[in-house]
């Protein structure tokens, strides 16, 4: 009976995670495409920097509004959902694995499978559980992340027509290691990112419960009830904090993923194959050639995207999980 209960719990967590990840990814895809275009552009990404310092030539994208207009004019509305299929194939198993592993780790740490017991875990255990869950999910879904970046960054005319042609092209050119290009900086990024996201989310939820207790004359009602709006705020805050801290590593990851990609000259300088020796060399080179601003290219659309993405993911997960649990129990 206990094994059946654990299997059912894992199924609920995996399904709820996949659904919440798919909803969040589809809703925020336009911001993700803009973010990626900024991150893989070697030239400055704002007008002030491009006037002060010409690094590689004329900048294609110099602001969120300008980038939005250009993508819409050159690629149409569908351009904002470019790479969304591999993104969904990446994010759905990613969030499924992430929430399943997270739940199991919290169950082990708390000695209980009840969600109300998990919220009282120490912040350190929440951060560590989130980091380990993020690493496990990243390894399991990484090739789709790479394909998503390639398809979202290539622009027009396309180098690869679809996900299949991208997979075949990368495999022929770089073999299996090519499908995991940038995995090291991704793992270095995802551990603190997932740890911060889940750790701060749990912390914010504890604060919300304490706040509800102060406001409510009925302590039991205030202790148990966290509104959907409060969950949204918790997800919003945790997503923003995590992305703001870890963004430079995400920039380096994207650069590794698009090394050697042939793109039309209007998109700027091409990043040659093996341009960076390793993650440290990538950080150093970007800092030397593009300045601190280079490490934070795409930070505005990234945070604008991360906040609602985190909020939608957590709220969708909480409600989907509760719904599936009510059906299966």
mmCIF file of C-alpha atoms in Angstrom:
data_model
loop_
_atom_site.group_PDB
_atom_site.id
_atom_site.type_symbol
_atom_site.label_atom_id
_atom_site.label_comp_id
_atom_site.label_asym_id
_atom_site.label_seq_id
_atom_site.Cartn_x
_atom_site.Cartn_y
_atom_site.Cartn_z
ATOM 1 C CA UNK A 1 0.000 0.000 0.000
ATOM 2 C CA UNK A 2 2.847 2.368 0.847
ATOM 3 C CA UNK A 3 4.592 1.668 -2.489
ATOM 4 C CA UNK A 4 1.311 2.260 -4.344
ATOM 5 C CA UNK A 5 0.880 5.579 -2.527
ATOM 6 C CA UNK A 6 4.412 6.679 -3.398
ATOM 7 C CA UNK A 7 3.918 5.711 -7.059
ATOM 8 C CA UNK A 8 0.641 7.657 -7.188
ATOM 9 C CA UNK A 9 2.297 10.675 -5.567
ATOM 10 C CA UNK A 10 5.151 10.541 -8.089
ATOM 11 C CA UNK A 11 2.648 10.314 -10.963
ATOM 12 C CA UNK A 12 0.729 13.344 -9.646
ATOM 13 C CA UNK A 13 3.928 15.379 -9.223
ATOM 14 C CA UNK A 14 5.256 14.444 -12.677
ATOM 15 C CA UNK A 15 1.969 15.195 -14.458
ATOM 16 C CA UNK A 16 1.370 18.457 -12.589
ATOM 17 C CA UNK A 17 4.955 19.517 -13.269
ATOM 18 C CA UNK A 18 4.663 18.763 -16.992
ATOM 19 C CA UNK A 19 1.358 20.647 -17.315
ATOM 20 C CA UNK A 20 2.571 23.694 -15.373
ATOM 21 C CA UNK A 21 5.825 23.811 -17.341
ATOM 22 C CA UNK A 22 4.018 23.585 -20.685
ATOM 23 C CA UNK A 23 1.593 26.391 -19.805
ATOM 24 C CA UNK A 24 4.366 28.656 -18.509
ATOM 25 C CA UNK A 25 6.639 28.060 -21.520
ATOM 26 C CA UNK A 26 3.924 28.755 -24.101
ATOM 27 C CA UNK A 27 2.753 31.941 -22.373
ATOM 28 C CA UNK A 28 6.263 33.411 -22.019
ATOM 29 C CA UNK A 29 7.792 32.206 -25.332
ATOM 30 C CA UNK A 30 7.925 35.698 -26.962
ATOM 31 C CA UNK A 31 10.023 37.068 -24.101
ATOM 32 C CA UNK A 32 12.274 34.010 -24.260
ATOM 33 C CA UNK A 33 12.932 34.507 -27.983
ATOM 34 C CA UNK A 34 13.838 38.177 -27.438
ATOM 35 C CA UNK A 35 16.085 37.234 -24.506
ATOM 36 C CA UNK A 36 17.953 34.643 -26.595
ATOM 37 C CA UNK A 37 18.457 37.080 -29.485
ATOM 38 C CA UNK A 38 20.100 39.523 -27.049
ATOM 39 C CA UNK A 39 22.241 36.856 -25.391
ATOM 40 C CA UNK A 40 23.743 35.494 -28.620
ATOM 41 C CA UNK A 41 24.392 38.944 -30.118
ATOM 42 C CA UNK A 42 28.069 39.863 -29.840
ATOM 43 C CA UNK A 43 27.389 43.555 -30.458
ATOM 44 C CA UNK A 44 26.035 45.878 -27.701
ATOM 45 C CA UNK A 45 22.319 45.468 -26.981
ATOM 46 C CA UNK A 46 21.454 49.078 -26.146
ATOM 47 C CA UNK A 47 21.822 52.288 -28.134
ATOM 48 C CA UNK A 48 23.978 54.062 -25.527
ATOM 49 C CA UNK A 49 26.558 51.259 -25.443
ATOM 50 C CA UNK A 50 26.627 50.943 -29.219
ATOM 51 C CA UNK A 51 27.422 54.672 -29.562
ATOM 52 C CA UNK A 52 30.197 54.552 -26.946
ATOM 53 C CA UNK A 53 31.869 51.350 -27.997
ATOM 54 C CA UNK A 54 31.628 49.468 -31.272
ATOM 55 C CA UNK A 55 32.764 45.948 -30.440
ATOM 56 C CA UNK A 56 31.968 43.969 -33.571
ATOM 57 C CA UNK A 57 29.914 46.288 -35.787
ATOM 58 C CA UNK A 58 26.356 47.548 -36.092
ATOM 59 C CA UNK A 59 23.947 46.168 -33.513
ATOM 60 C CA UNK A 60 20.900 44.300 -34.793
ATOM 61 C CA UNK A 61 18.897 44.586 -31.562
ATOM 62 C CA UNK A 62 19.206 47.606 -29.264
ATOM 63 C CA UNK A 63 16.174 47.367 -26.991
ATOM 64 C CA UNK A 64 13.110 45.280 -26.189
ATOM 65 C CA UNK A 65 10.654 47.429 -28.146
ATOM 66 C CA UNK A 66 12.949 47.667 -31.178
ATOM 67 C CA UNK A 67 13.628 43.918 -31.095
ATOM 68 C CA UNK A 68 9.898 43.179 -30.838
ATOM 69 C CA UNK A 69 9.153 45.374 -33.856
ATOM 70 C CA UNK A 70 11.990 43.848 -35.924
ATOM 71 C CA UNK A 71 11.038 40.244 -35.193
ATOM 72 C CA UNK A 72 7.372 40.980 -35.926
ATOM 73 C CA UNK A 73 8.202 42.744 -39.210
ATOM 74 C CA UNK A 74 10.771 40.210 -40.471
ATOM 75 C CA UNK A 75 9.387 36.924 -39.152
ATOM 76 C CA UNK A 76 5.752 37.575 -38.343
ATOM 77 C CA UNK A 77 3.880 36.642 -35.183
ATOM 78 C CA UNK A 78 5.082 33.033 -35.392
ATOM 79 C CA UNK A 79 8.645 34.268 -34.957
ATOM 80 C CA UNK A 80 7.910 34.821 -31.260
ATOM 81 C CA UNK A 81 7.149 31.123 -30.860
ATOM 82 C CA UNK A 82 10.175 29.933 -32.831
ATOM 83 C CA UNK A 83 11.688 26.922 -31.085
ATOM 84 C CA UNK A 84 8.595 26.467 -28.907
ATOM 85 C CA UNK A 85 8.103 22.791 -29.857
ATOM 86 C CA UNK A 86 11.559 21.672 -28.636
ATOM 87 C CA UNK A 87 11.089 24.111 -25.738
ATOM 88 C CA UNK A 88 7.922 22.263 -24.737
ATOM 89 C CA UNK A 89 9.646 18.908 -25.253
ATOM 90 C CA UNK A 90 12.382 20.229 -22.974
ATOM 91 C CA UNK A 91 10.376 22.014 -20.301
ATOM 92 C CA UNK A 92 7.635 19.415 -19.821
ATOM 93 C CA UNK A 93 9.966 16.525 -18.897
ATOM 94 C CA UNK A 94 12.205 19.064 -17.126
ATOM 95 C CA UNK A 95 9.475 20.284 -14.790
ATOM 96 C CA UNK A 96 8.076 16.761 -14.432
ATOM 97 C CA UNK A 97 11.472 15.434 -13.297
ATOM 98 C CA UNK A 98 12.175 18.538 -11.223
ATOM 99 C CA UNK A 99 8.969 18.486 -9.181
ATOM 100 C CA UNK A 100 9.058 14.690 -8.780
ATOM 101 C CA UNK A 101 12.657 14.647 -7.523
ATOM 102 C CA UNK A 102 11.991 17.714 -5.361
ATOM 103 C CA UNK A 103 8.993 16.052 -3.719
ATOM 104 C CA UNK A 104 10.960 12.866 -3.023
ATOM 105 C CA UNK A 105 13.888 14.805 -1.547
ATOM 106 C CA UNK A 106 11.582 16.841 0.684
ATOM 107 C CA UNK A 107 9.746 13.680 1.756
ATOM 108 C CA UNK A 108 13.075 12.110 2.709
ATOM 109 C CA UNK A 109 14.254 15.240 4.555
ATOM 110 C CA UNK A 110 10.970 15.810 6.403
ATOM 111 C CA UNK A 111 10.199 12.131 7.027
ATOM 112 C CA UNK A 112 6.690 12.785 5.702
ATOM 113 C CA UNK A 113 5.019 13.007 2.294
ATOM 114 C CA UNK A 114 2.558 15.707 3.433
ATOM 115 C CA UNK A 115 2.964 19.101 1.743
ATOM 116 C CA UNK A 116 2.168 20.959 4.962
ATOM 117 C CA UNK A 117 5.185 19.290 6.590
ATOM 118 C CA UNK A 118 7.469 20.242 3.692
ATOM 119 C CA UNK A 119 6.842 23.960 4.100
ATOM 120 C CA UNK A 120 8.371 23.801 7.575
ATOM 121 C CA UNK A 121 11.706 22.405 6.341
ATOM 122 C CA UNK A 122 14.745 24.531 7.138
ATOM 123 C CA UNK A 123 15.675 27.019 4.378
ATOM 124 C CA UNK A 124 18.977 25.178 3.824
ATOM 125 C CA UNK A 125 17.200 21.901 3.033
ATOM 126 C CA UNK A 126 14.787 23.728 0.713
ATOM 127 C CA UNK A 127 17.679 25.283 -1.220
ATOM 128 C CA UNK A 128 19.633 22.011 -1.441
ATOM 129 C CA UNK A 129 16.567 20.022 -2.536
ATOM 130 C CA UNK A 130 15.784 22.589 -5.245
ATOM 131 C CA UNK A 131 19.395 22.579 -6.505
ATOM 132 C CA UNK A 132 19.577 18.771 -6.760
ATOM 133 C CA UNK A 133 16.167 18.564 -8.423
ATOM 134 C CA UNK A 134 17.202 21.207 -10.963
ATOM 135 C CA UNK A 135 20.421 19.350 -11.840
ATOM 136 C CA UNK A 136 18.574 16.036 -12.326
ATOM 137 C CA UNK A 137 15.977 17.690 -14.561
ATOM 138 C CA UNK A 138 18.640 19.506 -16.614
ATOM 139 C CA UNK A 139 20.588 16.352 -17.476
ATOM 140 C CA UNK A 140 17.372 14.559 -18.454
ATOM 141 C CA UNK A 141 16.128 17.239 -20.851
ATOM 142 C CA UNK A 142 19.223 19.104 -22.061
ATOM 143 C CA UNK A 143 19.294 18.205 -25.816
ATOM 144 C CA UNK A 144 15.860 19.798 -26.241
ATOM 145 C CA UNK A 145 17.141 22.946 -24.523
ATOM 146 C CA UNK A 146 20.008 23.104 -27.023
ATOM 147 C CA UNK A 147 17.650 22.633 -30.000
ATOM 148 C CA UNK A 148 15.329 25.323 -28.628
ATOM 149 C CA UNK A 149 18.208 27.818 -28.426
ATOM 150 C CA UNK A 150 19.434 27.001 -31.943
ATOM 151 C CA UNK A 151 15.979 27.393 -33.513
ATOM 152 C CA UNK A 152 15.117 30.534 -31.533
ATOM 153 C CA UNK A 153 18.402 32.304 -32.369
ATOM 154 C CA UNK A 154 18.829 31.554 -36.072
ATOM 155 C CA UNK A 155 16.468 34.213 -37.473
ATOM 156 C CA UNK A 156 15.729 34.441 -41.235
ATOM 157 C CA UNK A 157 16.691 32.834 -43.559
ATOM 158 C CA UNK A 158 16.599 29.670 -41.479
ATOM 159 C CA UNK A 159 19.660 27.464 -41.111
ATOM 160 C CA UNK A 160 17.515 24.551 -39.941
ATOM 161 C CA UNK A 161 13.923 24.146 -41.162
ATOM 162 C CA UNK A 162 12.681 22.316 -38.084
ATOM 163 C CA UNK A 163 13.711 20.414 -34.977
ATOM 164 C CA UNK A 164 14.547 17.230 -36.885
ATOM 165 C CA UNK A 165 16.890 18.980 -39.337
ATOM 166 C CA UNK A 166 18.567 20.790 -36.423
ATOM 167 C CA UNK A 167 19.079 17.532 -34.543
ATOM 168 C CA UNK A 168 20.530 15.784 -37.602
ATOM 169 C CA UNK A 169 22.731 18.761 -38.513
ATOM 170 C CA UNK A 170 24.184 19.133 -35.012
ATOM 171 C CA UNK A 171 24.693 15.381 -34.629
ATOM 172 C CA UNK A 172 26.524 15.126 -37.965
ATOM 173 C CA UNK A 173 28.695 18.167 -37.259
ATOM 174 C CA UNK A 174 29.535 17.593 -33.569
ATOM 175 C CA UNK A 175 28.284 14.127 -32.651
ATOM 176 C CA UNK A 176 26.639 13.277 -29.318
ATOM 177 C CA UNK A 177 28.805 15.805 -27.389
ATOM 178 C CA UNK A 178 27.335 18.513 -29.630
ATOM 179 C CA UNK A 179 23.878 17.794 -28.224
ATOM 180 C CA UNK A 180 25.255 18.564 -24.747
ATOM 181 C CA UNK A 181 27.290 21.659 -25.667
ATOM 182 C CA UNK A 182 27.164 24.091 -22.754
ATOM 183 C CA UNK A 183 26.015 21.479 -20.218
ATOM 184 C CA UNK A 184 28.737 22.389 -17.695
ATOM 185 C CA UNK A 185 27.821 26.097 -17.379
ATOM 186 C CA UNK A 186 24.172 25.030 -17.408
ATOM 187 C CA UNK A 187 24.676 22.775 -14.380
ATOM 188 C CA UNK A 188 26.762 25.454 -12.662
ATOM 189 C CA UNK A 189 23.929 27.897 -13.355
ATOM 190 C CA UNK A 190 20.978 25.626 -12.588
ATOM 191 C CA UNK A 191 22.172 24.508 -9.149
ATOM 192 C CA UNK A 192 22.076 28.015 -7.589
ATOM 193 C CA UNK A 193 19.158 29.042 -9.825
ATOM 194 C CA UNK A 194 16.872 26.133 -8.874
ATOM 195 C CA UNK A 195 18.073 26.311 -5.272
ATOM 196 C CA UNK A 196 17.246 30.015 -5.091
ATOM 197 C CA UNK A 197 13.941 29.609 -6.920
ATOM 198 C CA UNK A 198 12.565 26.789 -4.782
ATOM 199 C CA UNK A 199 14.248 27.943 -1.578
ATOM 200 C CA UNK A 200 12.940 31.498 -1.821
ATOM 201 C CA UNK A 201 9.516 30.211 -2.910
ATOM 202 C CA UNK A 202 9.254 28.114 0.260
ATOM 203 C CA UNK A 203 10.549 31.049 2.317
ATOM 204 C CA UNK A 204 7.992 33.415 0.803
ATOM 205 C CA UNK A 205 5.230 30.870 1.473
ATOM 206 C CA UNK A 206 6.269 30.683 5.137
ATOM 207 C CA UNK A 207 6.187 34.472 5.311
ATOM 208 C CA UNK A 208 2.731 34.500 3.719
ATOM 209 C CA UNK A 209 1.452 31.990 6.277
ATOM 210 C CA UNK A 210 2.867 34.108 9.094
ATOM 211 C CA UNK A 211 1.294 37.208 7.570
ATOM 212 C CA UNK A 212 -2.073 35.446 7.304
ATOM 213 C CA UNK A 213 -1.819 34.451 10.962
ATOM 214 C CA UNK A 214 -1.263 38.053 11.979
ATOM 215 C CA UNK A 215 -4.227 39.234 9.898
ATOM 216 C CA UNK A 216 -6.633 36.490 10.825
ATOM 217 C CA UNK A 217 -8.462 36.194 14.098
ATOM 218 C CA UNK A 218 -8.943 32.479 13.353
ATOM 219 C CA UNK A 219 -5.407 31.059 13.635
ATOM 220 C CA UNK A 220 -6.207 27.671 12.047
ATOM 221 C CA UNK A 221 -7.734 29.295 8.957
ATOM 222 C CA UNK A 222 -4.882 31.777 8.665
ATOM 223 C CA UNK A 223 -2.304 29.023 9.100
ATOM 224 C CA UNK A 224 -3.617 26.776 6.337
ATOM 225 C CA UNK A 225 -4.940 29.102 3.660
ATOM 226 C CA UNK A 226 -2.661 30.789 1.143
ATOM 227 C CA UNK A 227 -4.601 32.451 -1.681
ATOM 228 C CA UNK A 228 -3.839 31.977 -5.367
ATOM 229 C CA UNK A 229 -2.756 35.621 -5.549
ATOM 230 C CA UNK A 230 -0.303 35.076 -2.686
ATOM 231 C CA UNK A 231 1.074 31.973 -4.441
ATOM 232 C CA UNK A 232 1.462 34.102 -7.572
ATOM 233 C CA UNK A 233 3.407 36.744 -5.635
ATOM 234 C CA UNK A 234 5.651 34.049 -4.092
ATOM 235 C CA UNK A 235 6.415 32.615 -7.539
ATOM 236 C CA UNK A 236 6.959 36.097 -8.947
ATOM 237 C CA UNK A 237 9.492 36.984 -6.254
ATOM 238 C CA UNK A 238 11.367 33.680 -6.367
ATOM 239 C CA UNK A 239 11.674 33.715 -10.171
ATOM 240 C CA UNK A 240 12.963 37.293 -10.196
ATOM 241 C CA UNK A 241 15.570 36.689 -7.465
ATOM 242 C CA UNK A 242 16.917 33.523 -9.079
ATOM 243 C CA UNK A 243 17.211 34.994 -12.567
ATOM 244 C CA UNK A 244 18.857 38.233 -11.429
ATOM 245 C CA UNK A 245 21.642 36.312 -9.657
ATOM 246 C CA UNK A 246 22.325 33.629 -12.284
ATOM 247 C CA UNK A 247 21.924 35.498 -15.592
ATOM 248 C CA UNK A 248 25.636 35.749 -16.581
ATOM 249 C CA UNK A 249 25.946 31.955 -16.550
ATOM 250 C CA UNK A 250 22.889 31.714 -18.778
ATOM 251 C CA UNK A 251 24.562 34.060 -21.289
ATOM 252 C CA UNK A 252 27.671 31.847 -21.392
ATOM 253 C CA UNK A 253 25.512 28.742 -21.829
ATOM 254 C CA UNK A 254 23.719 30.271 -24.817
ATOM 255 C CA UNK A 255 27.049 31.204 -26.405
ATOM 256 C CA UNK A 256 28.284 27.612 -26.138
ATOM 257 C CA UNK A 257 25.048 26.367 -27.664
ATOM 258 C CA UNK A 258 25.264 28.538 -30.806
ATOM 259 C CA UNK A 259 29.022 28.232 -31.466
ATOM 260 C CA UNK A 260 29.606 27.822 -35.200
ATOM 261 C CA UNK A 261 25.955 28.461 -36.156
ATOM 262 C CA UNK A 262 25.679 30.046 -39.607
ATOM 263 C CA UNK A 263 23.366 33.067 -39.542
ATOM 264 C CA UNK A 264 22.544 35.863 -41.965
ATOM 265 C CA UNK A 265 25.100 38.737 -41.649
ATOM 266 C CA UNK A 266 22.342 41.170 -40.667
ATOM 267 C CA UNK A 267 22.177 39.425 -37.277
ATOM 268 C CA UNK A 268 25.738 40.515 -36.539
ATOM 269 C CA UNK A 269 29.066 38.795 -36.014
ATOM 270 C CA UNK A 270 29.125 34.998 -36.007
ATOM 271 C CA UNK A 271 30.517 33.155 -33.010
ATOM 272 C CA UNK A 272 33.102 30.745 -34.370
ATOM 273 C CA UNK A 273 33.223 27.104 -33.323
ATOM 274 C CA UNK A 274 35.280 26.521 -30.164
ATOM 275 C CA UNK A 275 35.386 30.275 -29.495
ATOM 276 C CA UNK A 276 35.579 29.621 -25.749
ATOM 277 C CA UNK A 277 37.803 26.996 -24.149
ATOM 278 C CA UNK A 278 35.605 26.504 -21.104
ATOM 279 C CA UNK A 279 33.080 28.278 -18.911
ATOM 280 C CA UNK A 280 35.673 30.432 -17.143
ATOM 281 C CA UNK A 281 37.236 31.431 -20.475
ATOM 282 C CA UNK A 282 33.781 32.304 -21.795
ATOM 283 C CA UNK A 283 33.052 34.572 -18.832
ATOM 284 C CA UNK A 284 36.484 36.193 -19.095
ATOM 285 C CA UNK A 285 36.278 36.773 -22.860
ATOM 286 C CA UNK A 286 32.779 38.245 -22.721
ATOM 287 C CA UNK A 287 33.852 40.533 -19.871
ATOM 288 C CA UNK A 288 36.982 41.704 -21.731
ATOM 289 C CA UNK A 289 35.384 42.140 -25.159
ATOM 290 C CA UNK A 290 31.866 43.269 -24.247
ATOM 291 C CA UNK A 291 32.206 44.611 -20.708
ATOM 292 C CA UNK A 292 29.943 43.919 -17.737
ATOM 293 C CA UNK A 293 26.963 44.747 -19.938
ATOM 294 C CA UNK A 294 27.866 41.710 -22.062
ATOM 295 C CA UNK A 295 27.306 39.371 -19.130
ATOM 296 C CA UNK A 296 23.858 40.867 -18.603
ATOM 297 C CA UNK A 297 22.647 40.957 -22.195
ATOM 298 C CA UNK A 298 18.979 40.084 -22.238
ATOM 299 C CA UNK A 299 18.570 40.683 -18.489
ATOM 300 C CA UNK A 300 15.478 42.888 -18.939
ATOM 301 C CA UNK A 301 13.409 40.429 -21.031
ATOM 302 C CA UNK A 302 14.867 37.630 -18.915
ATOM 303 C CA UNK A 303 13.542 39.089 -15.656
ATOM 304 C CA UNK A 304 10.319 40.250 -17.309
ATOM 305 C CA UNK A 305 9.901 36.641 -18.470
ATOM 306 C CA UNK A 306 11.213 34.900 -15.334
ATOM 307 C CA UNK A 307 8.813 36.638 -12.966
ATOM 308 C CA UNK A 308 5.548 35.588 -14.667
ATOM 309 C CA UNK A 309 7.062 32.247 -15.716
ATOM 310 C CA UNK A 310 7.896 31.382 -12.121
ATOM 311 C CA UNK A 311 4.531 32.625 -10.917
ATOM 312 C CA UNK A 312 2.542 30.725 -13.569
ATOM 313 C CA UNK A 313 4.582 27.552 -13.034
ATOM 314 C CA UNK A 314 4.111 27.436 -9.264
ATOM 315 C CA UNK A 315 0.428 28.406 -9.302
ATOM 316 C CA UNK A 316 -0.359 25.960 -12.133
ATOM 317 C CA UNK A 317 1.569 23.218 -10.326
ATOM 318 C CA UNK A 318 -0.179 23.791 -6.985
ATOM 319 C CA UNK A 319 -3.658 23.757 -8.534
ATOM 320 C CA UNK A 320 -2.989 20.914 -11.012
ATOM 321 C CA UNK A 321 -1.454 18.809 -8.255
ATOM 322 C CA UNK A 322 -4.451 19.400 -5.961
ATOM 323 C CA UNK A 323 -6.857 18.608 -8.824
ATOM 324 C CA UNK A 324 -5.151 15.323 -9.736
ATOM 325 C CA UNK A 325 -4.920 14.376 -6.069
ATOM 326 C CA UNK A 326 -8.658 14.956 -5.597
ATOM 327 C CA UNK A 327 -9.415 12.735 -8.616
ATOM 328 C CA UNK A 328 -7.107 9.878 -7.608
ATOM 329 C CA UNK A 329 -7.992 9.806 -3.899
#
